[in-house]
XYZ file of C-alpha atoms in Angstrom:
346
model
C 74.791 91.296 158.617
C 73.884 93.097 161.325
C 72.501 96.858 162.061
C 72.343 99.496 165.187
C 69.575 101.921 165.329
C 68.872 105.125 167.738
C 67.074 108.076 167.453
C 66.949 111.532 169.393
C 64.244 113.910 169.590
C 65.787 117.909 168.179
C 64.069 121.126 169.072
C 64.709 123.375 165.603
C 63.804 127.288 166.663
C 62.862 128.767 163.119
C 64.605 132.047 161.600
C 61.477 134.261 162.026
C 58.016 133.123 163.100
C 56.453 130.484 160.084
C 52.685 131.435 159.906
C 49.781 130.160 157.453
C 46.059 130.420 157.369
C 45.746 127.402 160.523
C 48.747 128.967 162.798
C 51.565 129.966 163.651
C 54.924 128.162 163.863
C 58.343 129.059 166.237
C 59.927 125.771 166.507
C 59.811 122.460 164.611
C 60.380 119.679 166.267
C 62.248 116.798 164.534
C 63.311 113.611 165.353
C 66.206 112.170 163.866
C 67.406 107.900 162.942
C 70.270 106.803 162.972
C 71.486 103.320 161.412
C 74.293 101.925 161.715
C 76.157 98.745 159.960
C 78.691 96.541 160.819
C 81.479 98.081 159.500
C 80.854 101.714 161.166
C 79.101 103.300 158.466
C 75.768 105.167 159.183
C 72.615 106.011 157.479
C 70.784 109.774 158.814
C 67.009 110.271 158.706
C 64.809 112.572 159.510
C 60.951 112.774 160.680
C 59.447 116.352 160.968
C 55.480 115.417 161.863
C 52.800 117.564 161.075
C 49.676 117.362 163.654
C 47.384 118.160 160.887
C 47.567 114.597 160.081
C 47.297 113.611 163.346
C 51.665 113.221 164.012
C 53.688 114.289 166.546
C 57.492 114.117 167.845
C 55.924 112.255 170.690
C 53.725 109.647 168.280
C 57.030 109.278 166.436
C 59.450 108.619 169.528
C 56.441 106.147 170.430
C 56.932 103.534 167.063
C 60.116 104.400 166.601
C 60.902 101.433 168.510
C 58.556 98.994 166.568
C 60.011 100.279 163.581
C 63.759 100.165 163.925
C 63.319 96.511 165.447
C 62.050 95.839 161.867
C 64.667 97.188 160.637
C 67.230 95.180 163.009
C 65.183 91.914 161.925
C 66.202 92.102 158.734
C 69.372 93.092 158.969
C 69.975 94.175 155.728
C 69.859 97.825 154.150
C 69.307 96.588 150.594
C 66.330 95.039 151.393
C 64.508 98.209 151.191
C 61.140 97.123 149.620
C 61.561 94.651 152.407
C 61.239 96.736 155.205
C 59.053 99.562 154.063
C 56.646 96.752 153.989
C 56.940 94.987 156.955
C 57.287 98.886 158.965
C 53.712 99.943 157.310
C 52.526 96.292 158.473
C 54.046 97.014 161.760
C 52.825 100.916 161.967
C 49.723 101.881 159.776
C 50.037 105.320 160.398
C 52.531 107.653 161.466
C 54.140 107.928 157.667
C 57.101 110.752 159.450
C 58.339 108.102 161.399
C 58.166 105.602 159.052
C 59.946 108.024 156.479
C 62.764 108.806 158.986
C 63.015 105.012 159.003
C 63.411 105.100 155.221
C 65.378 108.043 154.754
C 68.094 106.616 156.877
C 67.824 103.172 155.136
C 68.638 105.107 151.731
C 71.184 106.831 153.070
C 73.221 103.677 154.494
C 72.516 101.512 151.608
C 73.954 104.438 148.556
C 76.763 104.733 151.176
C 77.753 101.067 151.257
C 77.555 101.275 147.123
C 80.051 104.885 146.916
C 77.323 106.471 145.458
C 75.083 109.457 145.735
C 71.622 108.243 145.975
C 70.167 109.581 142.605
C 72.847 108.198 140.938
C 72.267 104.826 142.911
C 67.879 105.361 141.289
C 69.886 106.185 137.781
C 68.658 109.799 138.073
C 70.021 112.511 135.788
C 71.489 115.393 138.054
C 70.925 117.983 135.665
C 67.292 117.552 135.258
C 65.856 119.371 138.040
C 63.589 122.280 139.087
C 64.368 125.440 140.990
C 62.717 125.131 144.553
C 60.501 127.963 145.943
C 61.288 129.796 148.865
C 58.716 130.429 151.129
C 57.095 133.883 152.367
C 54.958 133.166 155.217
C 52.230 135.586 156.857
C 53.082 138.895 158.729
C 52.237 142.298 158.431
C 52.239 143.529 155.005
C 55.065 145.435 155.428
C 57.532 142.510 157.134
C 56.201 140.428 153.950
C 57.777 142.635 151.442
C 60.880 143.031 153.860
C 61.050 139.013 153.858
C 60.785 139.208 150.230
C 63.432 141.657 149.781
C 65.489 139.922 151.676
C 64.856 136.148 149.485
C 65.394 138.258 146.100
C 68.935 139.635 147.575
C 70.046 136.510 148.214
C 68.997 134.858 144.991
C 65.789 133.163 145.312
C 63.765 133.759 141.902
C 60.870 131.494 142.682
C 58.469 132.399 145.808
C 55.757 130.543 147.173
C 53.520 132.826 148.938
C 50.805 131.919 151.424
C 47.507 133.286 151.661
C 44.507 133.035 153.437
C 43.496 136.290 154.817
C 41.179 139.234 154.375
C 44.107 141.347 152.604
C 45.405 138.465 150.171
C 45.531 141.003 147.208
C 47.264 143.586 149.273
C 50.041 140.856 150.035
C 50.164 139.859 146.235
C 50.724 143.700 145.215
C 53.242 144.126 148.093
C 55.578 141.069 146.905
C 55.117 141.321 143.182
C 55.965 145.247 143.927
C 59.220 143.774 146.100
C 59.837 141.331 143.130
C 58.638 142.122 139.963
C 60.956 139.500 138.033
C 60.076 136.183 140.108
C 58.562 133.274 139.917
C 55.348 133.178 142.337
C 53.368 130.524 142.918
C 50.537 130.781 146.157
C 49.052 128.517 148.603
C 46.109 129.237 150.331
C 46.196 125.968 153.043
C 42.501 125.472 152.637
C 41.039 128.447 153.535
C 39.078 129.553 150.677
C 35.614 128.120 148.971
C 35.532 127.265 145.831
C 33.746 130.255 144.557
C 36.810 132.732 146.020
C 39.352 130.574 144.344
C 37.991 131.066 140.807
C 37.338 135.134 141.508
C 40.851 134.973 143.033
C 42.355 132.828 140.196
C 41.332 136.065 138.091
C 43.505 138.780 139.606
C 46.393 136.506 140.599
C 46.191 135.338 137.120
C 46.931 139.140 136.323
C 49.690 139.160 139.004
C 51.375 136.634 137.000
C 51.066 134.180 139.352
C 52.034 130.093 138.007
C 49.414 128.212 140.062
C 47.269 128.256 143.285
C 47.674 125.317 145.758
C 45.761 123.426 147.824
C 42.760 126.314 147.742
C 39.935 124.530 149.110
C 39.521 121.781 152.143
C 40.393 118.615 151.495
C 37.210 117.335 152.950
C 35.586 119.094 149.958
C 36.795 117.153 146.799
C 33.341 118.717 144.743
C 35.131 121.894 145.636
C 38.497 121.210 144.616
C 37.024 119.690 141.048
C 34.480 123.189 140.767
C 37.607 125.366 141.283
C 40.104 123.190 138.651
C 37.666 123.372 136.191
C 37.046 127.234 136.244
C 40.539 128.663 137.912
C 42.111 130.696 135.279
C 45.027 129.423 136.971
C 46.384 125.964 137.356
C 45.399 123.812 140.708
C 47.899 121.811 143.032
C 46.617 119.431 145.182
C 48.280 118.989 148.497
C 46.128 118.417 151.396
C 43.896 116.490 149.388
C 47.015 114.297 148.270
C 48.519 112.646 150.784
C 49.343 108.766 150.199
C 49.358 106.603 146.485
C 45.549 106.031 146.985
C 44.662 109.620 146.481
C 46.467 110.116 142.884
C 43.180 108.456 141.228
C 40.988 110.524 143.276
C 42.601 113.717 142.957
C 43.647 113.263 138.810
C 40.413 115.182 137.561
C 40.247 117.316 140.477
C 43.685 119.329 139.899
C 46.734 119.901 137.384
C 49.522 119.496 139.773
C 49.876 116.420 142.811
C 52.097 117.845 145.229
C 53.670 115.258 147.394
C 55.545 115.405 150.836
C 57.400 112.420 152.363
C 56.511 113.303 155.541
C 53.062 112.215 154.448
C 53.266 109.271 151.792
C 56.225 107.408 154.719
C 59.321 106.939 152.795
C 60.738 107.508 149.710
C 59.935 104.194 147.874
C 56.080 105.738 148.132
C 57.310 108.839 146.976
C 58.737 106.892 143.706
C 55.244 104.917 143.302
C 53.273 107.934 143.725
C 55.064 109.863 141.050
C 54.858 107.687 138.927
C 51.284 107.161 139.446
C 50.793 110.702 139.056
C 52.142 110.421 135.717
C 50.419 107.823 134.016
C 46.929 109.490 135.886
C 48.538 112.986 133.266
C 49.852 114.894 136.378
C 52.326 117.288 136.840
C 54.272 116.102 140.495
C 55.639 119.069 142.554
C 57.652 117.830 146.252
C 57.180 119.662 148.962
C 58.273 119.669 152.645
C 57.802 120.342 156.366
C 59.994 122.220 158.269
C 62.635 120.087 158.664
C 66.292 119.417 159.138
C 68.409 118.071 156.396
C 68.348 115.016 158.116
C 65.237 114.577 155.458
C 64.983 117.167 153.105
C 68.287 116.206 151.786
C 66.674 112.821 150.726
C 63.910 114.756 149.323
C 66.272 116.640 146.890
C 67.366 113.636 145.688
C 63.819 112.864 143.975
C 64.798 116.379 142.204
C 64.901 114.658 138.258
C 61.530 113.121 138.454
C 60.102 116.302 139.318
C 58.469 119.382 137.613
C 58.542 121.235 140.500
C 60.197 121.717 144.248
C 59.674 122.842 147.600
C 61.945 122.088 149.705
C 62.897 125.228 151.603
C 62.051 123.478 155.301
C 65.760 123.894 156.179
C 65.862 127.021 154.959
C 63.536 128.428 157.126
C 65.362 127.119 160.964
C 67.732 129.520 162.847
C 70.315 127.053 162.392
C 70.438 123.248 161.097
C 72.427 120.494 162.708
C 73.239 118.700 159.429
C 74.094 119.963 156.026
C 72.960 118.536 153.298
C 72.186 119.420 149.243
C 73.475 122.305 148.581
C 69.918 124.272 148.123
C 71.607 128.057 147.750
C 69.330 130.286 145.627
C 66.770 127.054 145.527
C 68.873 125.690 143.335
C 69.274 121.670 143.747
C 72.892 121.134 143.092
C 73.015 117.424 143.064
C 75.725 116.894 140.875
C 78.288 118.921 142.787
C 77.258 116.757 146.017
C 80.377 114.697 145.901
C 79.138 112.290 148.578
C 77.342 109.073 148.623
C 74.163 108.801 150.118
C 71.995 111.674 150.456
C 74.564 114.117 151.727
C 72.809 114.305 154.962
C 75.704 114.776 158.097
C 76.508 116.537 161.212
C 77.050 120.083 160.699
């Protein structure tokens, strides 16, 4: 057997500007695999690299090359244990281009097989969580406009981020704007410990599900002090980031919130969950902003979840593939009627 790979390099200009508590966000830059067997048929992926851990479209065009001639080594797209393994011996770091890798490999091989790729893990399609929509940082007044805007068109769980001097002010604006959803916060670090239990207290009365990723990650003390005084429940994102960090983070936090884009593919997606479950974790996915070149994939993981994030596509102006049908943040897996992970050209 034999396989083609390429990749290009896509410049994805977001709806509205994305901004959180380190910056602000107008364009994502993705780069997207392609592989290709010998009968024609072709496997999408997608890397969408994050500079906070150290990634960029340029790092990823740079191994891409390394990685795909793995890939074209082995020759096979069932041997996906395989080559995960011989790319992370190949490429320690850089897990987005390593993902796109994998992503593209899952995609080819539930092709070749006629089947959608949960149904190709045994996944039940009816066992999976609503995803959050995302309301980023603005004026107070374009928040509550962008939340107006998610409740008209369905959207009944929010994640809002925080990490200013007028966070309550932006909690009473949304929960004014949508008094009947689902909201769930993430500050990206920026408070101390101490502010995350005094804020756990009003967003508690907000009606707010859980807080992630409060604290630094360089500050696991700070991450336990908050989980074991928050009146709320603690995901742990920053401070999760490969299958190494579930045992460290398992009395530090309630909920590990993974991202493929940092744990390199979606076989260490599957390990970490699972690891997160035996350490008494809930497991949330969430996402970059990215094409559904990947965050199709990600959907796919949907059943094993308790909850999702995976609004990335959501967010762009415009996305060159389709993918899972993600309407309302609903993950509608089961009326996918494709094999693979329903990643194509738009």
């Amino acid at each position: 057997m034999s396989l083609d790979t390429e990749f290009e390099r896509v410049s994805l200009p977001l709806a509205d500007a994305f901004t959180i508590s380190r910056g602000t966000q107008e364009t994502a830059e993705n780069v997207i695999v392609e592989i290709t067997d010998e009968g024609g048929m072709t496997g999408i992926g997608g890397a969408a690299p994050s500079a906070h851990y150290g990634e960029t479209a340029d790092t990823v065009e740079a191994v891409l090359p390394d990685l795909l001639d793995v890939v074209e080594e082995v020759g096979d797209p069932h041997a996906l244990t395989e080559i995960e393994a011989r790319m992370r011996e190949t490429v320690e770091r850089n897990p987005a281009a390593r993902c796109a890798v994998s992503i593209a490999l899952h995609d080819l091989a539930a092709k070749r097989t006629g089947l959608p790729l949960y149904r190709m893990w045994g996944l039940d399609a009816d066992e999976t969580p609503t995803s959050s929509f995302t309301i980023g940082l603005d004026t107070t007044e374009r928040i509550r406009e962008k939340t107006e805007e998610a409740v008209e068109e369905g959207y009944e769980v929010l994640k809002v981020k925080l990490g200013t001097d007028r966070d309550r002010e932006i909690i009473e604006a949304i929960r004014d704007a949508a008094p009947d959803a689902t909201l769930r916060v993430d500050a990206n670090e920026a408070w101390t410990p101490r502010e995350t239990v005094e804020n756990s207290r009003w967003l508690a009365d907000h009606g707010v599900e859980f807080i992630e990723q409060p604290v630094p990650a360089e500050d696991p003390g700070g991450l336990q002090f908050a989980y074991e005084r928050s009146e709320l429940p603690i995901a742990a994102d920053e401070s999760c980031v490969t299958l190494s960090d579930i045992p460290e983070i398992a009395d530090k936090c309630d909920i590990a919130n993974l991202k493929l884009m940092k744990c390199g593919g979606l076989l260490e997606a599957k390990r970490m969950v699972h690891a997160a479950r035996a350490e008494g974790l809930e497991v949330m996915l969430g996402c970059m902003i990215e094409s559904n070149a990947s965050i199709a994939a990600g959907a796919h993981l949907g059943p094993l979840l308790d909850y999702a994030d995976l609004d990335g596509s959501l967010l762009l102006e415009s996305d060159p593939y389709d993918g899972v049908d993600l309407a309302k943040g609903e993950l509608r897996l089961a009326e996918l009627g494709l094999p693979g992970t329903g990643a194509r050209k738009a």
